């Protein structure tokens, strides 16, 4: 759930900051970069720095599934205006 939550909040923040473009969506490249960043940070760096964190390769699969969920259900053009 981390990827859909974080990318969803980030997408909404970008939409609010850019008032004219409320239909903004992330590209596939941006979503993939988000997954790679999360994987590198939470499965690579943090377990290396501290024994509090545990490296779990299964989490990488979960990040990918979350990215697909985000891409299909959250990363859309929004509700179309009815005139």
mmCIF file of C-alpha atoms in Angstrom:
data_model
loop_
_atom_site.group_PDB
_atom_site.id
_atom_site.type_symbol
_atom_site.label_atom_id
_atom_site.label_comp_id
_atom_site.label_asym_id
_atom_site.label_seq_id
_atom_site.Cartn_x
_atom_site.Cartn_y
_atom_site.Cartn_z
ATOM 1 C CA UNK A 1 0.000 0.000 0.000
ATOM 2 C CA UNK A 2 3.000 2.341 0.290
ATOM 3 C CA UNK A 3 3.311 3.084 -3.417
ATOM 4 C CA UNK A 4 -0.362 3.920 -4.083
ATOM 5 C CA UNK A 5 -0.546 6.056 -0.941
ATOM 6 C CA UNK A 6 2.673 7.994 -1.498
ATOM 7 C CA UNK A 7 2.237 8.446 -5.251
ATOM 8 C CA UNK A 8 -1.445 9.326 -4.786
ATOM 9 C CA UNK A 9 -0.656 12.030 -2.237
ATOM 10 C CA UNK A 10 2.195 13.324 -4.394
ATOM 11 C CA UNK A 11 -0.025 13.432 -7.476
ATOM 12 C CA UNK A 12 -2.702 15.352 -5.597
ATOM 13 C CA UNK A 13 -0.124 17.817 -4.257
ATOM 14 C CA UNK A 14 1.199 18.409 -7.786
ATOM 15 C CA UNK A 15 -2.338 18.970 -9.033
ATOM 16 C CA UNK A 16 -2.992 21.539 -6.279
ATOM 17 C CA UNK A 17 0.305 23.343 -6.939
ATOM 18 C CA UNK A 18 -0.439 23.575 -10.652
ATOM 19 C CA UNK A 19 -3.973 24.959 -10.560
ATOM 20 C CA UNK A 20 -4.462 25.115 -14.322
ATOM 21 C CA UNK A 21 -3.546 21.455 -14.827
ATOM 22 C CA UNK A 22 -5.849 19.535 -12.488
ATOM 23 C CA UNK A 23 -5.889 16.659 -14.987
ATOM 24 C CA UNK A 24 -2.173 15.932 -14.525
ATOM 25 C CA UNK A 25 -1.093 12.272 -14.398
ATOM 26 C CA UNK A 26 2.260 10.603 -13.807
ATOM 27 C CA UNK A 27 4.032 8.966 -16.733
ATOM 28 C CA UNK A 28 5.085 5.317 -16.621
ATOM 29 C CA UNK A 29 8.665 6.481 -16.217
ATOM 30 C CA UNK A 30 7.769 8.535 -13.126
ATOM 31 C CA UNK A 31 5.909 5.615 -11.528
ATOM 32 C CA UNK A 32 8.818 3.253 -12.224
ATOM 33 C CA UNK A 33 11.267 5.758 -10.721
ATOM 34 C CA UNK A 34 9.068 5.894 -7.604
ATOM 35 C CA UNK A 35 9.149 2.100 -7.264
ATOM 36 C CA UNK A 36 12.912 1.955 -7.804
ATOM 37 C CA UNK A 37 13.429 4.742 -5.258
ATOM 38 C CA UNK A 38 11.309 2.973 -2.633
ATOM 39 C CA UNK A 39 13.035 -0.333 -3.292
ATOM 40 C CA UNK A 40 16.486 1.216 -3.059
ATOM 41 C CA UNK A 41 15.696 3.184 0.089
ATOM 42 C CA UNK A 42 13.641 0.687 2.093
ATOM 43 C CA UNK A 43 15.177 -2.576 0.903
ATOM 44 C CA UNK A 44 18.726 -1.400 0.324
ATOM 45 C CA UNK A 45 19.928 1.616 2.281
ATOM 46 C CA UNK A 46 17.873 1.467 5.473
ATOM 47 C CA UNK A 47 18.650 -2.222 6.259
ATOM 48 C CA UNK A 48 22.319 -1.453 5.564
ATOM 49 C CA UNK A 49 22.353 1.516 7.961
ATOM 50 C CA UNK A 50 20.336 0.053 10.820
ATOM 51 C CA UNK A 51 19.514 -3.393 12.157
ATOM 52 C CA UNK A 52 16.018 -2.087 12.963
ATOM 53 C CA UNK A 53 15.097 -2.494 9.279
ATOM 54 C CA UNK A 54 14.862 -5.859 7.548
ATOM 55 C CA UNK A 55 15.567 -6.515 3.884
ATOM 56 C CA UNK A 56 12.694 -8.463 2.327
ATOM 57 C CA UNK A 57 12.793 -9.118 -1.436
ATOM 58 C CA UNK A 58 9.059 -9.915 -1.352
ATOM 59 C CA UNK A 59 8.471 -6.223 -0.619
ATOM 60 C CA UNK A 60 9.836 -5.373 -4.074
ATOM 61 C CA UNK A 61 7.059 -7.468 -5.589
ATOM 62 C CA UNK A 62 4.549 -5.680 -3.366
ATOM 63 C CA UNK A 63 5.883 -2.298 -4.518
ATOM 64 C CA UNK A 64 5.400 -3.401 -8.131
ATOM 65 C CA UNK A 65 1.840 -4.597 -7.460
ATOM 66 C CA UNK A 66 1.115 -1.292 -5.720
ATOM 67 C CA UNK A 67 2.470 0.590 -8.732
ATOM 68 C CA UNK A 68 0.148 -1.331 -11.063
ATOM 69 C CA UNK A 69 -2.779 -0.571 -8.744
ATOM 70 C CA UNK A 70 -1.817 3.119 -8.703
ATOM 71 C CA UNK A 71 -1.475 3.195 -12.496
ATOM 72 C CA UNK A 72 -4.863 1.570 -13.136
ATOM 73 C CA UNK A 73 -7.068 3.034 -10.414
ATOM 74 C CA UNK A 74 -5.527 6.273 -9.141
ATOM 75 C CA UNK A 75 -3.397 7.772 -11.902
ATOM 76 C CA UNK A 76 -6.257 8.886 -14.108
ATOM 77 C CA UNK A 77 -7.438 12.171 -15.567
ATOM 78 C CA UNK A 78 -9.976 12.680 -12.812
ATOM 79 C CA UNK A 79 -13.705 13.199 -13.026
ATOM 80 C CA UNK A 80 -14.810 14.766 -16.265
ATOM 81 C CA UNK A 81 -16.858 17.924 -15.977
ATOM 82 C CA UNK A 82 -20.477 17.648 -17.075
ATOM 83 C CA UNK A 83 -21.737 20.727 -18.894
#
